[in-house]
């Protein structure tokens, strides 16, 4: 499987990461193709896990910054009264949560926290477009390292506010904006690197499993931040910042960006199936030879938008991430301010409990990837999951308060359906579209396409938490109504692609005797 152990060291050796060169020097032979693939999967997994661990911290600390918001609109519900919790006295909640941190412990605390989310995600989404543009033109290993170290610096600076007794809202706002800017380098880079090493064969399943890094990052970030809250909320930022900076240094030393960059022979069967023209097989791979790749020009921003499927999936992700990121940033806060079986949970317990949503997301991402591979239908799978998320959200809001076990079960189901399509679109779909047949084999579009899709989605990710900061001050039921509407719109935006996939499968079944192609593809419309 692509082992080059008997071949001389290639001339591209100068571009290999330092640790790779050291390993090959010690072994006195080059690293095999499969070993490189394993390195890429593991290293990018931990890289983006550390991104999300640093990102998750803010949601855990929210209840420590603003513990006084005990009246989160339960009396202004548009839903039946028997679906809501019994409110306890505000002084009971206050004593359980602490005194907070100015300026977030005032009556407008949730609004200010929502503004921080907007600052982070707004810059993150805008930065994503530029990050994708740069990622297709720069060394992704260096680019990713800078982003991770920068993220670590500004994550730690937020925690510095605790030790230096900073209470200026604009300090935290500016820090969050720079943190969002550096965080935007992560996703286009890791998807582009993985897309360079893995083809469409079982891409949905592989990336569904690999995309567990999002949930693993959220879970680890929640557990670390929650455990450190008792020592002071500043420590909840310090440790994740050190973690991402450390992983960033490992990325610099070890990450192979592409087979060409380390002189590994590209195997057509492994990376991409042959292209088809008028249903006739030809032997030319989608990713061309090294000589061809060196001549490729990075795809422009407008040209990438015109790739069939990019626009509908990008807009779908706008609403899908609006839902997912509202949970990412507000779920621990919601849990700590919601009476479950008549009792309020501590910040640490609420943060730990919120990880159930992400555990469900791991299963959802894997299922969505596997189902989309099996059915050869990315759009049908993504839309179906979004529609199923609507009743899941409704039941969690209405019945999650009955008992702790009911809350866990319903939260797990909601996480599975909310994060399933989000994971599928940001990984397998982005990689499919970044190597679309309309590019005529040009592989230098992965980061740009990924950035367009996830950047558009991140605009929704910024709007969702911001709106939640305002709406939750009056009614959490209205927040869940907003989330269900967003899930509905996300599914509807894929209608044209769903219809095209259904038609294509019917035609394939008719022409091939019910033996459809097993290679996942984005249907052109």
XYZ file of N, CA and C in Angstrom, residues 271-489:
657
model
N -6.666 7.426 -3.465
C -7.094 8.803 -3.300
C -8.395 9.122 -4.001
N -8.516 8.794 -5.259
C -9.720 9.166 -5.979
C -10.076 8.100 -7.001
N -11.354 7.864 -7.216
C -11.765 6.993 -8.308
C -11.544 7.700 -9.628
N -11.476 6.965 -10.745
C -11.294 7.609 -12.039
C -12.456 8.530 -12.355
N -12.150 9.571 -13.096
C -13.216 10.455 -13.540
C -14.026 9.775 -14.636
N -15.269 10.189 -14.780
C -16.130 9.622 -15.814
C -16.560 10.725 -16.773
N -16.546 10.398 -18.020
C -17.055 11.316 -19.032
C -18.042 10.532 -19.876
N -19.307 10.961 -19.820
C -20.372 10.266 -20.536
C -20.418 8.783 -20.165
N -20.266 8.517 -18.851
C -20.360 7.169 -18.305
C -19.250 6.231 -18.776
N -18.214 6.780 -19.442
C -17.097 5.949 -19.874
C -15.939 6.133 -18.907
N -15.396 5.009 -18.401
C -14.290 5.068 -17.463
C -13.027 5.514 -18.202
N -12.263 6.393 -17.575
C -10.941 6.728 -18.074
C -9.973 6.601 -16.911
N -8.726 6.444 -17.186
C -7.778 6.111 -16.138
C -7.202 7.357 -15.463
N -7.543 8.545 -15.925
C -6.997 9.762 -15.338
C -7.601 9.996 -13.951
N -6.801 10.104 -12.912
C -7.326 10.336 -11.568
C -7.768 11.770 -11.401
N -8.648 11.970 -10.419
C -9.096 13.331 -10.146
C -7.951 14.197 -9.680
N -7.103 13.631 -8.821
C -5.887 14.332 -8.436
C -4.792 13.907 -9.397
N -4.243 14.855 -10.100
C -3.294 14.533 -11.145
C -1.931 14.174 -10.615
N -0.983 14.054 -11.523
C 0.376 13.725 -11.127
C 1.022 14.910 -10.438
N 2.198 14.657 -9.837
C 2.883 15.726 -9.114
C 3.217 16.887 -10.034
N 3.604 16.555 -11.251
C 3.951 17.609 -12.198
C 2.751 18.476 -12.505
N 1.581 17.828 -12.666
C 0.366 18.575 -12.954
C -0.028 19.446 -11.781
N 0.118 18.900 -10.570
C -0.301 19.626 -9.383
C 0.530 20.880 -9.184
N 1.816 20.779 -9.516
C 2.679 21.934 -9.350
C 2.249 23.090 -10.252
N 1.564 22.763 -11.352
C 1.131 23.796 -12.281
C -0.243 24.353 -11.952
N -0.922 23.718 -10.999
C -2.274 24.149 -10.684
C -2.294 25.529 -10.047
N -3.341 26.262 -10.346
C -3.566 27.558 -9.732
C -4.689 27.425 -8.717
N -4.516 28.069 -7.565
C -5.552 28.012 -6.537
C -6.852 28.600 -7.079
N -7.961 27.968 -6.746
C -9.277 28.393 -7.237
C -9.691 29.683 -6.537
N -10.250 30.620 -7.304
C -10.680 31.894 -6.750
C -11.947 31.769 -5.918
N -12.225 32.812 -5.131
C -13.359 32.808 -4.220
C -14.678 32.693 -4.977
N -14.877 33.508 -6.002
C -16.120 33.490 -6.779
C -16.259 32.180 -7.542
N -15.152 31.697 -8.104
C -15.175 30.442 -8.847
C -15.581 29.286 -7.939
N -15.106 29.308 -6.689
C -15.447 28.249 -5.747
C -16.937 28.273 -5.414
N -17.517 29.472 -5.294
C -18.952 29.581 -5.019
C -19.784 28.962 -6.136
N -19.252 28.943 -7.365
C -20.001 28.454 -8.511
C -19.963 26.933 -8.651
N -19.147 26.270 -7.841
C -19.105 24.808 -7.892
C -20.477 24.274 -7.503
N -21.065 23.383 -8.304
C -22.414 22.874 -7.991
C -22.487 22.275 -6.586
N -23.464 22.730 -5.817
C -23.668 22.215 -4.472
C -23.097 23.072 -3.369
N -22.135 23.936 -3.681
C -21.493 24.738 -2.639
C -22.486 25.690 -1.985
N -23.234 26.442 -2.792
C -24.154 27.447 -2.236
C -25.248 26.829 -1.361
N -25.984 25.805 -1.821
C -27.035 25.254 -0.955
C -26.498 24.630 0.331
N -25.373 23.936 0.257
C -24.821 23.346 1.469
C -24.285 24.423 2.417
N -23.717 25.485 1.855
C -23.227 26.575 2.698
C -24.375 27.249 3.439
N -25.487 27.499 2.724
C -26.644 28.134 3.365
C -27.308 27.193 4.364
N -27.321 25.903 4.040
C -27.853 24.933 4.990
C -27.033 24.944 6.272
N -25.718 25.005 6.118
C -24.849 25.006 7.295
C -25.014 26.281 8.114
N -25.408 27.377 7.467
C -25.692 28.612 8.193
C -26.706 28.353 9.309
N -27.778 27.671 8.974
C -28.832 27.416 9.962
C -28.485 26.225 10.858
N -27.768 25.241 10.318
C -27.374 24.095 11.134
C -26.415 24.520 12.246
N -25.459 25.397 11.911
C -24.513 25.857 12.934
C -25.158 26.864 13.879
N -26.184 27.560 13.418
C -26.922 28.433 14.326
C -27.471 27.608 15.493
N -27.993 26.426 15.161
C -28.527 25.545 16.200
C -27.397 24.948 17.038
N -26.392 24.392 16.367
C -25.317 23.685 17.067
C -24.537 24.614 17.996
N -24.248 25.826 17.542
C -23.432 26.732 18.345
C -24.224 27.414 19.447
N -25.518 27.485 19.287
C -26.326 27.968 20.413
C -26.204 26.987 21.577
N -26.203 25.705 21.267
C -25.991 24.699 22.311
C -24.563 24.740 22.827
N -23.613 24.926 21.924
C -22.209 24.961 22.325
C -21.948 26.051 23.355
N -22.523 27.233 23.128
C -22.221 28.383 23.983
C -23.189 28.577 25.136
N -24.403 28.018 25.029
C -25.408 28.327 26.045
C -25.950 27.119 26.809
N -25.638 25.907 26.378
C -26.224 24.745 27.048
C -25.835 24.639 28.528
N -24.551 24.786 28.900
C -24.233 24.722 30.338
C -24.956 25.808 31.137
N -25.060 26.992 30.563
C -25.761 28.100 31.214
C -27.240 27.758 31.378
N -27.839 27.216 30.323
C -29.257 26.835 30.363
C -29.502 25.780 31.436
N -28.621 24.772 31.475
C -28.798 23.699 32.459
C -28.688 24.231 33.881
N -27.706 25.082 34.140
C -27.491 25.584 35.502
C -28.605 26.513 35.964
N -29.375 27.064 35.019
C -30.470 27.963 35.361
C -31.835 27.314 35.164
N -31.839 25.994 35.002
C -33.084 25.260 34.821
C -33.248 24.243 35.952
N -34.399 24.251 36.572
C -34.661 23.302 37.652
C -34.945 21.924 37.071
N -34.064 20.972 37.355
C -34.246 19.593 36.918
C -34.707 18.788 38.116
N -35.897 18.249 38.022
C -36.525 17.548 39.143
C -36.604 18.467 40.370
N -36.861 19.770 40.102
C -37.039 20.748 41.171
C -35.768 21.281 41.778
N -34.593 20.930 41.214
C -33.319 21.368 41.800
C -32.438 22.011 40.737
N -31.660 22.995 41.194
C -30.695 23.645 40.313
C -29.329 23.001 40.497
N -28.613 22.792 39.396
C -27.299 22.171 39.444
C -26.209 23.223 39.556
N -25.084 22.855 40.120
C -23.942 23.760 40.220
C -23.326 23.973 38.842
N -22.456 24.996 38.729
C -21.790 25.276 37.453
C -20.999 24.065 36.974
N -20.247 23.446 37.890
C -19.419 22.309 37.510
C -20.270 21.138 37.043
N -21.339 20.838 37.764
C -22.211 19.732 37.388
C -22.905 20.006 36.058
N -23.365 21.249 35.871
C -24.019 21.614 34.612
C -23.059 21.485 33.441
N -21.808 21.917 33.640
C -20.810 21.798 32.581
C -20.538 20.349 32.226
N -20.438 19.499 33.246
C -20.210 18.075 32.997
C -21.413 17.428 32.307
N -22.614 17.802 32.739
C -23.823 17.234 32.151
C -23.965 17.626 30.680
N -23.525 18.824 30.335
C -23.670 19.296 28.953
C -22.864 18.463 27.967
N -21.877 17.707 28.466
C -21.075 16.875 27.561
C -21.895 15.753 26.926
N -23.047 15.437 27.509
C -23.911 14.395 26.933
C -24.344 14.796 25.521
N -24.610 16.078 25.320
C -24.987 16.582 23.998
C -23.892 16.271 22.981
N -22.638 16.466 23.369
C -21.522 16.219 22.468
C -21.281 14.732 22.257
N -21.537 13.919 23.282
C -21.420 12.474 23.107
C -22.438 12.001 22.067
N -23.647 12.532 22.144
C -24.640 12.235 21.114
C -24.178 12.711 19.751
N -23.473 13.847 19.729
C -22.953 14.374 18.474
C -21.928 13.467 17.827
N -21.124 12.772 18.637
C -20.153 11.820 18.093
C -20.871 10.721 17.324
N -21.882 10.136 17.953
C -22.655 9.083 17.290
C -23.364 9.624 16.057
N -23.924 10.832 16.166
C -24.628 11.430 15.031
C -23.728 11.648 13.839
N -22.502 12.127 14.073
C -21.565 12.346 12.978
C -21.174 11.054 12.285
N -20.939 10.015 13.080
C -20.568 8.721 12.504
C -21.734 8.127 11.712
N -22.937 8.190 12.289
C -24.112 7.657 11.600
C -24.384 8.402 10.300
N -24.304 9.735 10.346
C -24.572 10.530 9.141
C -23.569 10.194 8.043
N -22.299 10.052 8.417
C -21.284 9.714 7.429
C -21.491 8.335 6.846
N -21.774 7.358 7.707
C -21.961 5.984 7.240
C -23.217 5.861 6.365
N -24.303 6.484 6.805
C -25.555 6.416 6.035
C -25.393 7.080 4.680
N -24.711 8.228 4.646
C -24.538 8.939 3.376
C -23.658 8.153 2.418
N -22.668 7.426 2.957
C -21.853 6.545 2.109
C -22.695 5.387 1.565
N -23.470 4.767 2.449
C -24.257 3.589 2.071
C -25.344 3.936 1.057
N -25.990 5.089 1.259
C -27.073 5.491 0.367
C -26.587 6.263 -0.843
N -25.298 6.653 -0.832
C -24.779 7.507 -1.898
C -25.611 8.780 -1.991
N -25.874 9.391 -0.833
C -26.789 10.546 -0.807
C -26.449 11.471 0.357
N -25.589 12.444 0.097
C -25.212 13.389 1.152
C -26.393 14.304 1.518
N -27.081 14.847 0.513
C -28.151 15.821 0.761
C -29.331 15.163 1.470
N -29.718 13.974 1.034
C -30.848 13.276 1.661
C -30.551 13.017 3.133
N -29.335 12.584 3.428
C -28.947 12.289 4.813
C -28.958 13.546 5.660
N -28.327 14.608 5.162
C -28.251 15.850 5.937
C -29.642 16.423 6.202
N -30.496 16.454 5.170
C -31.842 17.006 5.336
C -32.666 16.165 6.314
N -32.546 14.850 6.234
C -33.313 13.977 7.124
C -32.934 14.203 8.581
N -31.642 14.338 8.840
C -31.196 14.595 10.206
C -31.719 15.935 10.719
N -31.738 16.952 9.855
C -32.215 18.268 10.295
C -33.699 18.218 10.631
N -34.473 17.489 9.844
C -35.905 17.369 10.140
C -36.126 16.609 11.446
N -35.322 15.580 11.698
C -35.458 14.823 12.949
C -35.033 15.644 14.160
N -34.186 16.652 13.931
C -33.738 17.494 15.045
C -34.887 18.326 15.621
N -35.904 18.608 14.810
C -37.015 19.464 15.258
C -37.771 18.827 16.421
N -38.290 17.603 16.290
C -38.965 17.001 17.445
C -38.008 16.724 18.598
N -36.741 16.448 18.295
C -35.768 16.202 19.366
C -35.599 17.442 20.244
N -35.520 18.604 19.623
C -35.404 19.855 20.376
C -36.673 20.136 21.174
N -37.824 19.874 20.565
C -39.094 20.111 21.239
C -39.209 19.260 22.508
N -38.900 17.991 22.384
C -39.027 17.096 23.541
C -38.017 17.437 24.637
N -36.820 17.858 24.235
C -35.832 18.222 25.258
C -36.286 19.427 26.058
N -36.836 20.412 25.372
C -37.304 21.610 26.068
C -38.512 21.286 26.961
N -39.422 20.485 26.462
C -40.672 20.245 27.180
C -40.535 19.254 28.335
N -39.677 18.244 28.156
C -39.647 17.158 29.123
C -38.277 16.928 29.767
N -37.288 17.726 29.408
C -35.960 17.555 29.969
C -35.880 17.857 31.454
N -36.871 18.573 31.985
C -36.842 18.963 33.398
C -37.407 17.890 34.329
N -38.050 16.869 33.787
C -38.761 15.899 34.613
C -37.817 15.184 35.569
N -36.686 14.724 35.047
C -35.699 14.055 35.877
C -34.339 14.160 35.210
N -33.295 13.863 35.972
C -31.943 13.928 35.430
C -31.765 12.898 34.322
N -32.319 11.706 34.504
C -32.181 10.667 33.483
C -32.914 11.041 32.204
N -34.090 11.632 32.322
C -34.826 12.077 31.147
C -34.059 13.175 30.416
N -33.451 14.074 31.175
C -32.661 15.150 30.585
C -31.492 14.577 29.789
N -30.809 13.593 30.360
C -29.654 12.985 29.694
C -30.068 12.304 28.396
N -31.155 11.526 28.441
C -31.601 10.798 27.253
C -32.007 11.749 26.127
N -32.806 12.746 26.473
C -33.289 13.681 25.448
C -32.163 14.570 24.933
N -31.216 14.931 25.806
C -30.085 15.734 25.366
C -29.204 14.934 24.406
N -29.012 13.667 24.692
C -28.215 12.795 23.819
C -28.846 12.700 22.432
N -30.153 12.505 22.378
C -30.859 12.401 21.092
C -30.773 13.715 20.320
N -30.958 14.832 21.024
C -30.861 16.140 20.369
C -29.457 16.352 19.804
N -28.429 16.002 20.569
C -27.058 16.153 20.094
C -26.782 15.313 18.865
N -27.351 14.116 18.816
C -27.150 13.221 17.678
C -27.714 13.818 16.394
N -28.935 14.342 16.449
C -29.560 14.867 15.235
C -29.073 16.274 14.873
N -28.690 17.068 15.856
C -28.194 18.412 15.564
C -26.787 18.365 14.985
N -25.904 17.567 15.584
C -24.504 17.545 15.158
C -24.243 16.616 13.983
N -25.176 15.678 13.692
C -24.979 14.768 12.572
C -24.790 15.475 11.243
N -25.763 16.285 10.796
C -25.602 16.979 9.517
C -24.512 18.034 9.548
N -24.345 18.673 10.702
C -23.271 19.660 10.857
C -21.917 19.001 10.593
N -21.711 17.816 11.177
C -20.459 17.092 10.967
C -20.314 16.646 9.517
N -21.390 16.157 8.932
C -21.340 15.652 7.558
C -20.990 16.757 6.564
N -21.634 17.907 6.702
C -21.431 18.999 5.747
C -20.031 19.588 5.869
N -19.556 19.748 7.093
C -18.244 20.388 7.279
C -17.084 19.464 6.956
N -17.330 18.175 6.789
C -16.233 17.257 6.497
C -16.383 16.635 5.116
N -17.158 15.562 5.013
C -17.248 14.809 3.765
C -17.774 15.656 2.613
N -18.827 16.426 2.864
C -19.395 17.257 1.795
C -18.384 18.297 1.330
N -17.710 18.957 2.276
C -16.720 19.971 1.910
C -15.586 19.356 1.095
N -15.139 18.173 1.516
C -14.063 17.510 0.782
C -14.533 17.052 -0.594
N -15.763 16.562 -0.694
C -16.321 16.177 -1.993
C -16.345 17.362 -2.950
N -16.864 18.464 -2.460
C -17.003 19.646 -3.315
C -15.652 20.272 -3.638
N -14.697 20.151 -2.715
C -13.359 20.690 -2.959
C -12.583 19.907 -3.999
N -13.065 18.694 -4.319
C -12.452 17.892 -5.388
C -13.490 17.572 -6.454
N -14.418 18.487 -6.676
C -15.526 18.272 -7.614
C -15.013 18.117 -9.040
N -15.736 17.341 -9.827
C -15.313 17.061 -11.203
C -15.227 18.327 -12.061
N -15.993 19.368 -11.698
C -15.955 20.610 -12.471
C -14.609 21.318 -12.357
N -13.780 20.901 -11.386
C -12.464 21.510 -11.213
C -11.424 20.888 -12.134
N -11.829 19.851 -12.885
C -10.931 19.189 -13.832
C -9.638 18.705 -13.175
N -9.775 18.156 -11.978
C -8.616 17.581 -11.305
C -7.814 18.535 -10.460
N -8.173 19.813 -10.437
C -7.429 20.780 -9.627
C -7.693 20.517 -8.154
N -6.653 20.175 -7.401
C -6.808 19.845 -5.982
C -6.646 21.051 -5.073
N -6.319 22.212 -5.654
C -6.052 23.374 -4.819
C -7.306 24.215 -4.609
N -8.373 23.559 -4.221
C -9.616 24.259 -3.915
C -10.184 23.827 -2.578
N -9.555 22.833 -1.951
C -10.106 22.263 -0.731
C -10.277 23.291 0.380
N -9.224 24.036 0.672
C -9.301 25.005 1.770
C -10.289 26.113 1.458
N -10.323 26.568 0.191
C -11.235 27.646 -0.184
C -12.687 27.202 -0.080
N -13.005 26.019 -0.621
C -14.379 25.511 -0.561
C -14.787 25.258 0.893
N -13.895 24.639 1.647
C -14.185 24.386 3.059
C -14.444 25.682 3.801
N -13.637 26.702 3.506
C -13.800 27.991 4.175
C -15.112 28.665 3.798
N -15.511 28.556 2.541
C -16.781 29.142 2.105
C -17.948 28.491 2.835
N -17.950 27.161 2.869
C -19.059 26.448 3.503
C -19.079 26.698 5.002
N -17.931 26.503 5.654
C -17.911 26.669 7.108
C -17.931 28.139 7.504
N -17.388 29.007 6.655
C -17.450 30.437 6.951
C -18.877 30.949 6.924
N -19.642 30.515 5.920
C -21.058 30.885 5.857
C -21.807 30.303 7.046
N -21.488 29.049 7.379
C -22.106 28.449 8.549
C -21.767 29.188 9.824
N -20.551 29.705 9.903
C -20.120 30.403 11.108
C -20.818 31.750 11.296
N -21.323 32.319 10.216
C -22.143 33.525 10.370
C -23.402 33.175 11.157
N -24.001 32.038 10.808
C -25.147 31.555 11.581
C -24.755 31.218 13.000
N -23.545 30.655 13.160
C -23.053 30.327 14.494
C -22.885 31.575 15.348
N -22.603 32.703 14.719
C -22.482 33.963 15.462
C -23.856 34.538 15.814
N -24.791 34.415 14.884
C -26.118 35.002 15.097
C -26.906 34.239 16.155
N -26.816 32.905 16.150
C -27.570 32.098 17.097
C -27.288 32.431 18.553
N -26.031 32.363 19.000
C -25.727 32.717 20.390
C -26.051 34.168 20.729
N -25.875 35.082 19.753
C -26.201 36.484 20.009
C -27.689 36.647 20.282
N -28.522 36.091 19.404
C -29.969 36.184 19.599
C -30.390 35.517 20.907
N -29.720 34.425 21.237
C -30.048 33.722 22.473
C -29.785 34.593 23.692
N -28.713 35.385 23.646
C -28.418 36.275 24.757
C -29.545 37.257 25.025
N -30.201 37.722 23.963
C -31.320 38.662 24.119
C -32.628 37.932 24.433
N -32.913 36.875 23.647
C -34.207 36.205 23.769
C -34.338 35.464 25.093
N -33.251 34.847 25.563
C -33.332 34.042 26.782
C -33.647 34.889 28.003
N -33.359 36.185 27.951
C -33.680 37.064 29.075
C -35.188 37.182 29.271
N -35.940 36.817 28.250
C -37.400 36.866 28.345
C -38.025 35.473 28.304
N -37.489 34.593 27.456
C -38.121 33.286 27.311
C -37.186 32.280 26.671
N -36.857 31.218 27.389
C -36.086 30.137 26.795
C -36.928 29.344 25.809
N -38.225 29.359 25.986
C -39.096 28.674 25.024
C -39.010 29.325 23.647
N -38.891 30.649 23.635
C -38.729 31.356 22.365
C -37.398 30.992 21.718
N -36.379 30.761 22.533
C -35.082 30.339 21.998
C -35.219 28.997 21.282
N -35.901 28.051 21.919
C -36.066 26.736 21.297
C -36.950 26.802 20.058
N -37.919 27.696 20.054
C -38.727 27.897 18.848
C -37.851 28.379 17.697
N -36.954 29.325 17.994
C -36.011 29.817 16.992
C -35.142 28.676 16.456
N -34.670 27.817 17.340
C -33.803 26.715 16.927
C -34.545 25.711 16.050
N -35.798 25.431 16.378
C -36.573 24.494 15.567
C -36.866 25.071 14.185
N -37.144 26.361 14.115
C -37.363 26.999 12.820
C -36.085 26.968 11.977
N -34.938 27.190 12.623
C -33.667 27.161 11.908
C -33.400 25.760 11.350
N -33.707 24.718 12.132
C -33.520 23.349 11.662
C -34.415 23.051 10.464
N -35.641 23.563 10.496
C -36.569 23.369 9.385
C -36.040 24.026 8.114
N -35.596 25.266 8.233
C -35.072 25.995 7.066
C -33.828 25.298 6.513
